[in-house]
Short mmCIF file of C-alpha atoms in Angstrom, two decimals:
data_model
loop_
_atom_site.label_atom_id
_atom_site.label_comp_id
_atom_site.label_asym_id
_atom_site.label_seq_id
_atom_site.Cartn_x
_atom_site.Cartn_y
_atom_site.Cartn_z
CA MET A 1 59.81 127.09 45.72
CA HIS A 2 57.31 128.97 47.83
CA GLN A 3 53.85 127.56 48.43
CA PRO A 4 50.43 129.17 49.02
CA ASN A 5 50.51 128.54 52.76
CA SER A 6 53.97 130.16 53.04
CA SER A 7 52.69 133.22 51.09
CA LEU A 8 49.70 133.57 53.43
CA ARG A 9 52.01 133.31 56.43
CA PHE A 10 54.27 135.98 54.95
CA TRP A 11 51.41 138.43 54.37
CA LEU A 12 50.16 137.95 57.91
CA LEU A 13 53.56 138.32 59.58
CA ASN A 14 54.63 141.18 57.33
CA THR A 15 51.45 143.11 58.09
CA ILE A 16 51.83 142.57 61.83
CA ALA A 17 55.50 143.62 61.74
CA TRP A 18 54.93 146.89 59.88
CA ALA A 19 51.84 147.70 61.93
CA ALA A 20 53.96 147.36 65.07
CA TYR A 21 56.58 149.58 63.40
CA ALA A 22 53.92 152.24 62.70
CA LEU A 23 52.80 152.24 66.34
CA LEU A 24 56.42 152.50 67.49
CA ASN A 25 57.03 155.46 65.13
CA VAL A 26 53.95 157.34 66.35
CA PHE A 27 54.91 156.69 69.98
CA LEU A 28 58.51 157.89 69.56
CA MET A 29 57.46 161.01 67.65
CA ALA A 30 54.96 161.87 70.37
CA GLN A 31 57.60 161.37 73.08
CA PHE A 32 60.45 163.30 71.50
CA GLY A 33 58.85 165.66 69.00
CA GLY A 34 55.50 166.34 70.54
CA ALA A 35 52.20 164.85 69.50
CA SER A 36 51.01 166.17 66.17
CA SER A 37 48.89 165.03 63.26
CA GLY A 38 51.88 165.46 60.96
CA GLY A 39 54.00 163.14 63.08
CA THR A 40 51.25 160.54 63.08
CA LEU A 41 50.97 160.83 59.29
CA ILE A 42 54.73 160.35 58.86
CA GLY A 43 54.83 157.30 61.15
CA VAL A 44 51.85 155.60 59.49
CA ALA A 45 52.82 156.55 55.92
CA LEU A 46 56.37 155.26 56.40
CA ALA A 47 55.12 151.92 57.71
CA VAL A 48 52.60 151.55 54.87
CA ALA A 49 55.23 152.45 52.28
CA LEU A 50 57.72 149.97 53.66
CA TRP A 51 55.01 147.30 53.89
CA ALA A 52 54.25 147.75 50.20
CA ILE A 53 57.90 147.97 49.14
CA SER A 54 58.92 144.89 51.15
CA SER A 55 56.02 142.94 49.64
CA VAL A 56 57.00 143.96 46.12
CA LEU A 57 60.65 143.12 46.86
CA ARG A 58 59.71 139.62 47.97
CA TRP A 59 57.43 139.10 44.97
CA ARG A 60 60.14 140.24 42.57
CA ALA A 61 62.83 138.11 44.19
CA LEU A 62 60.70 134.97 44.01
CA THR A 63 59.22 135.42 40.56
CA ALA A 64 62.58 136.41 39.03
CA HIS A 65 64.32 133.50 40.82
CA TRP A 66 67.00 135.64 42.41
CA TRP A 67 68.14 132.74 44.60
CA ASP A 68 69.24 130.87 41.48
CA ASP A 69 71.86 133.57 40.88
CA PRO A 70 75.39 133.45 42.32
CA ALA A 71 75.67 134.86 45.83
CA PRO A 72 77.41 138.13 44.81
CA LEU A 73 74.71 138.89 42.25
CA LEU A 74 71.95 138.05 44.73
CA LEU A 75 73.45 140.33 47.37
CA SER A 76 73.86 143.16 44.87
CA LYS A 77 70.20 142.87 43.86
CA LEU A 78 69.05 142.92 47.47
CA ALA A 79 71.30 145.91 48.27
CA ALA A 80 70.02 147.82 45.23
CA SER A 81 66.46 147.06 46.28
CA VAL A 82 67.14 148.51 49.75
CA VAL A 83 68.71 151.68 48.30
CA PHE A 84 65.97 152.39 45.80
CA GLY A 85 63.21 151.13 48.12
CA ALA A 86 64.25 153.64 50.80
CA LEU A 87 64.37 156.43 48.20
CA LEU A 88 60.90 155.52 46.96
CA ALA A 89 59.49 155.37 50.50
CA GLN A 90 60.84 158.83 51.36
CA ALA A 91 59.64 160.26 48.05
CA LEU A 92 56.11 158.98 48.74
CA ILE A 93 56.14 160.35 52.30
CA ALA A 94 57.41 163.73 51.10
CA ALA A 95 54.68 163.95 48.47
CA VAL A 96 51.91 163.04 50.95
CA LEU A 97 53.27 165.19 53.79
CA LEU A 98 53.91 168.33 51.75
CA ALA A 99 50.51 168.09 50.08
CA SER A 100 48.80 167.59 53.45
CA LEU A 101 50.66 170.56 54.99
CA ARG A 102 49.88 172.77 52.03
CA ASN A 103 46.18 172.00 52.29
CA GLY A 104 46.12 172.32 56.07
CA TRP A 105 45.12 168.72 56.68
CA VAL A 106 47.91 168.10 59.20
CA ARG A 107 50.37 170.18 61.20
CA LEU A 108 53.88 169.80 62.52
CA PRO A 109 55.33 171.29 65.71
CA ALA A 110 57.82 173.30 63.61
CA GLY A 111 55.10 174.38 61.23
CA THR A 112 56.94 173.23 58.14
CA ALA A 113 58.78 170.11 57.02
CA ASP A 114 62.57 170.25 56.92
CA TYR A 115 63.78 168.83 53.61
CA SER A 116 67.27 170.28 53.46
CA LEU A 117 69.91 168.05 51.86
CA ALA A 118 71.31 166.88 55.21
CA SER A 119 67.84 166.21 56.64
CA ALA A 120 66.68 164.36 53.48
CA LEU A 121 69.83 162.23 53.56
CA GLY A 122 69.18 161.43 57.21
CA TYR A 123 65.57 160.43 56.48
CA TRP A 124 66.73 158.16 53.66
CA LEU A 125 69.49 156.59 55.77
CA ASN A 126 67.12 155.76 58.63
CA THR A 127 64.62 154.25 56.20
CA ALA A 128 67.37 152.28 54.42
CA ILE A 129 68.59 150.83 57.73
CA VAL A 130 65.10 149.64 58.65
CA LEU A 131 64.47 148.18 55.19
CA ALA A 132 67.91 146.55 55.20
CA LEU A 133 67.15 144.88 58.55
CA TRP A 134 63.87 143.54 57.19
CA THR A 135 65.55 142.35 53.98
CA GLY A 136 68.32 140.62 55.93
CA ILE A 137 65.87 138.82 58.21
CA TRP A 138 63.58 137.74 55.37
CA ALA A 139 66.45 136.73 53.05
CA GLY A 140 68.07 134.72 55.84
CA LEU A 141 64.86 132.89 56.71
CA HIS A 142 64.11 132.25 53.05
CA SER A 143 67.62 130.89 52.46
CA MET A 144 67.28 128.56 55.44
CA ARG A 145 63.94 127.32 54.16
CA ARG A 146 65.38 126.72 50.69
CA ALA A 147 68.28 124.81 52.23
CA ARG A 148 65.87 122.62 54.22
CA LEU A 149 63.72 121.97 51.17
CA ALA A 150 66.79 121.20 49.06
CA GLN A 151 68.04 118.78 51.70
CA LEU A 152 64.61 117.15 51.87
CA ALA A 153 64.50 116.87 48.08
CA GLN A 154 67.96 115.30 48.10
CA LEU A 155 66.93 112.77 50.74
CA ARG A 156 63.82 111.91 48.75
CA ALA A 157 65.88 111.52 45.58
CA GLU A 158 68.34 109.28 47.40
CA ALA A 159 65.49 107.22 48.80
CA ALA A 160 63.93 106.92 45.34
CA HIS A 161 67.31 105.96 43.89
CA SER A 162 67.79 103.32 46.57
CA ALA A 163 64.30 101.98 45.90
CA LEU A 164 65.04 101.79 42.18
CA GLU A 165 68.29 99.98 42.92
CA ARG A 166 66.50 97.48 45.11
CA ASP A 167 63.79 96.98 42.51
CA ALA A 168 66.37 96.49 39.79
CA LEU A 169 68.29 94.11 42.01
CA ARG A 170 65.21 92.06 42.83
CA ALA A 171 64.13 92.07 39.20
CA ARG A 172 67.38 90.32 38.26
CA LEU A 173 66.00 87.15 39.83
CA ASN A 174 62.56 87.42 38.34
CA PRO A 175 62.37 87.08 34.54
CA HIS A 176 64.64 84.37 33.10
CA PHE A 177 65.67 82.62 36.27
CA VAL A 178 62.12 82.16 37.56
CA PHE A 179 60.82 81.31 34.08
CA ASN A 180 63.42 78.58 33.61
CA ALA A 181 62.92 77.31 37.15
CA LEU A 182 59.18 76.99 36.69
CA ASN A 183 59.58 75.21 33.36
CA ASN A 184 62.04 72.76 34.89
CA LEU A 185 59.74 72.31 37.87
CA ARG A 186 56.84 71.43 35.60
CA ALA A 187 58.95 68.74 33.97
CA LEU A 188 60.06 67.33 37.33
CA ILE A 189 56.59 67.07 38.84
CA HIS A 190 55.87 63.79 37.02
CA GLU A 191 59.44 62.56 36.54
CA ASP A 192 60.78 63.10 40.06
CA PRO A 193 58.17 64.44 42.55
CA GLU A 194 60.61 64.38 45.47
CA ARG A 195 63.15 66.50 43.59
CA ALA A 196 60.33 68.80 42.46
CA ARG A 197 59.33 69.43 46.08
CA GLU A 198 62.95 70.16 46.97
CA MET A 199 63.19 72.56 44.04
CA VAL A 200 60.04 74.42 45.18
CA THR A 201 61.56 74.81 48.66
CA ARG A 202 64.86 76.10 47.29
CA LEU A 203 63.13 78.48 44.88
CA SER A 204 60.97 79.82 47.71
CA ARG A 205 64.03 80.45 49.90
CA THR A 206 65.91 82.13 47.05
CA LEU A 207 63.07 84.51 46.24
CA ARG A 208 62.44 85.24 49.92
CA HIS A 209 66.08 86.13 50.39
CA ALA A 210 65.99 88.47 47.39
CA LEU A 211 62.87 90.22 48.65
CA GLU A 212 63.86 90.46 52.30
CA HIS A 213 67.55 91.26 51.94
CA GLY A 214 67.73 93.08 48.61
CA GLY A 215 67.98 96.42 50.43
CA ALA A 216 69.94 95.25 53.49
CA GLY A 217 73.38 96.67 54.13
CA ARG A 218 75.28 93.55 55.20
CA VAL A 219 74.60 89.84 55.73
CA THR A 220 76.86 87.06 56.97
CA LEU A 221 78.82 84.83 54.64
CA ASP A 222 76.89 81.80 55.92
CA GLU A 223 73.59 83.44 54.97
CA GLU A 224 74.90 84.30 51.53
CA LEU A 225 76.29 80.80 50.97
CA ALA A 226 72.94 79.30 51.91
CA VAL A 227 71.09 81.25 49.24
CA VAL A 228 73.86 80.53 46.72
CA ASP A 229 73.49 76.81 47.42
CA ASP A 230 69.76 77.06 46.76
CA TYR A 231 70.36 79.07 43.62
CA LEU A 232 72.94 76.62 42.27
CA ALA A 233 70.70 73.64 43.02
CA ILE A 234 67.93 75.23 40.93
CA GLU A 235 70.32 76.11 38.10
CA ALA A 236 71.76 72.58 38.20
CA VAL A 237 68.35 71.27 37.10
CA HIS A 238 68.49 73.56 34.08
CA TYR A 239 72.15 73.14 33.08
CA GLU A 240 72.59 69.55 34.33
CA GLN A 241 76.16 68.30 33.59
CA ARG A 242 77.16 71.61 32.01
CA LEU A 243 77.36 73.22 35.45
CA ARG A 244 80.12 71.91 37.71
CA VAL A 245 80.73 73.76 40.98
CA VAL A 246 83.96 73.77 42.97
CA LYS A 247 84.03 75.51 46.35
CA ASP A 248 86.92 76.55 48.55
CA ILE A 249 85.50 78.30 51.61
CA SER A 250 87.95 78.96 54.44
CA ALA A 251 86.60 82.31 55.66
CA ASP A 252 84.68 82.70 58.91
CA GLY A 253 80.97 82.21 58.28
CA GLY A 254 80.21 85.30 60.35
CA ALA A 255 82.14 87.60 58.01
CA LEU A 256 79.95 90.34 56.57
CA LEU A 257 79.40 91.30 52.94
CA PRO A 258 76.77 93.26 50.96
CA ALA A 259 73.46 91.41 50.72
CA MET A 260 73.22 89.26 47.55
CA ALA A 261 76.80 90.13 46.60
CA LEU A 262 78.02 86.54 46.21
CA GLN A 263 74.76 85.45 44.61
CA LEU A 264 75.13 88.22 42.03
CA LEU A 265 78.68 87.14 41.20
CA VAL A 266 77.56 83.53 40.81
CA GLU A 267 74.58 84.54 38.68
CA ASN A 268 76.81 86.72 36.51
CA ALA A 269 79.28 83.84 36.07
CA ILE A 270 76.56 81.43 35.00
CA LYS A 271 74.78 83.88 32.72
CA HIS A 272 77.88 85.17 30.90
CA GLY A 273 80.10 82.11 31.26
CA ILE A 274 78.46 78.73 31.73
CA GLY A 275 75.27 79.71 29.93
CA VAL A 276 77.01 80.83 26.72
CA THR A 277 79.62 78.04 26.65
CA PRO A 278 78.26 75.01 24.75
CA SER A 279 80.14 72.50 26.88
CA GLY A 280 79.54 74.41 30.11
CA GLY A 281 82.40 74.35 32.59
CA GLU A 282 83.54 74.65 36.16
CA LEU A 283 82.38 77.44 38.42
CA HIS A 284 84.92 78.11 41.17
CA ILE A 285 83.82 79.87 44.35
CA ALA A 286 86.45 80.76 46.94
CA ALA A 287 86.23 82.81 50.13
CA ARG A 288 89.02 83.56 52.57
CA GLN A 289 90.04 86.28 54.99
CA GLN A 290 93.16 88.32 54.38
CA ASP A 291 94.51 91.45 56.08
CA GLY A 292 91.25 92.14 57.92
CA ALA A 293 89.10 91.77 54.81
CA LEU A 294 86.85 89.11 53.31
CA LEU A 295 88.24 88.12 49.90
CA ILE A 296 85.86 86.38 47.49
CA ASN A 297 86.80 84.95 44.09
CA VAL A 298 84.34 83.62 41.54
CA GLU A 299 85.76 82.10 38.33
CA ASN A 300 83.98 80.84 35.26
CA PRO A 301 84.89 79.84 31.70
CA LEU A 302 85.09 82.70 29.26
CA GLY A 303 81.88 82.90 27.24
CA VAL A 304 81.86 83.04 23.47
CA ALA A 305 80.70 86.68 23.67
CA ALA A 306 82.55 87.69 26.81
CA ASP A 307 82.29 91.26 27.96
CA THR A 308 84.85 92.34 30.55
CA ALA A 309 83.34 95.79 31.05
CA GLY A 310 81.06 94.68 33.85
CA HIS A 311 78.38 97.36 33.47
CA GLY A 312 75.39 95.23 34.50
CA VAL A 313 72.85 96.30 37.10
CA GLY A 314 74.09 93.79 39.65
CA LEU A 315 77.76 94.66 39.26
CA ALA A 316 76.92 98.37 39.40
CA TYR A 317 75.08 97.61 42.63
CA LEU A 318 78.19 95.97 44.08
CA ARG A 319 80.34 98.95 43.19
CA ALA A 320 77.79 101.30 44.75
CA GLN A 321 77.77 99.22 47.95
CA LEU A 322 81.56 99.51 48.19
CA ASP A 323 81.66 103.21 47.32
CA GLY A 324 83.17 105.24 50.13
CA THR A 325 84.85 102.21 51.75
CA SER A 326 88.27 100.64 51.31
CA GLY A 327 86.67 97.64 49.63
CA ARG A 328 87.07 96.84 45.95
CA PHE A 329 85.44 94.92 43.15
CA GLU A 330 87.30 93.79 40.07
CA LEU A 331 86.32 91.77 37.00
CA ARG A 332 89.25 90.58 34.92
CA ARG A 333 90.06 88.10 32.19
CA GLU A 334 92.69 85.45 32.91
CA GLY A 335 93.40 83.33 29.85
CA ASP A 336 90.25 81.42 28.96
CA ARG A 337 88.54 82.21 32.26
CA MET A 338 86.90 85.21 33.89
CA ARG A 339 87.63 86.07 37.50
CA ALA A 340 85.50 88.31 39.72
CA VAL A 341 87.23 89.53 42.88
CA LEU A 342 85.31 91.10 45.75
CA GLU A 343 87.16 92.46 48.78
CA VAL A 344 85.04 93.60 51.73
CA PRO A 345 86.69 95.19 54.79
CA GLN A 346 85.55 93.68 58.08
#
């Protein structure tokens, strides 16, 4: 998950941090132990060793994808790295220091290096504390960055999903509906020019509504009824006497519902009911308010190949719009008719 620019930033900051640590070590040794070439060597060598070990630790953690492991396993790997990293750092310092003292390259105020068991354990513990602090800071910052990137990826995925839903929703109006409408329009141009002009206007409004409001959260019932009227007028040219519409609208026109919800129910009723019934039938549309909710019913004759599952793109869209609310959508068979019920809290 890391990127080249983050790696460059790490190398720069890591180098600055351990360089500052080296200067601090040399200063403290000079203040409390007396200035000596051996003390300078220890301070610089320790910083260089920890710089290298911390860099290797980061490289290993990223390339081996430690952050994909469960938290206990990740923590155990980081803790083991601190323990063995501190041991390695002290082993390297001991090798360099003892060799330098033996050859007379550096000197210590005491003349020799104290590597008794207690002193060696103290050296290791101090080094482990410093390395543990670095590991905690880096691991914390890296975890925060991963969380931010994961959140960003989730938001992008949700946005892409929403875009796909809108595209799928808009596409529902495009293929067959527009194809049939254009064919019927071509026939009307010479037979009934006035009705053809009206059909062009209604088709334009229907498509504009789909494009402008396909991704909207809520629209008013009046707005939705207007586009349904246009849609039904266009379909009436295609189905003629086979499509008979009965409306019972008593709800307040300002009531809110998901954009294109009613149009989708009407389209579904025509496609799976009227359209596959040779004699056509009545399409009932009712809207009323009950217990603080907008209740919509759309009924149609049961098609010859009726499917009550309701897994279409449009119906899935309605369910997604109601997800997380107290609203409901139900598609049920009642005798020889199909009823779609949409309840939208206000």
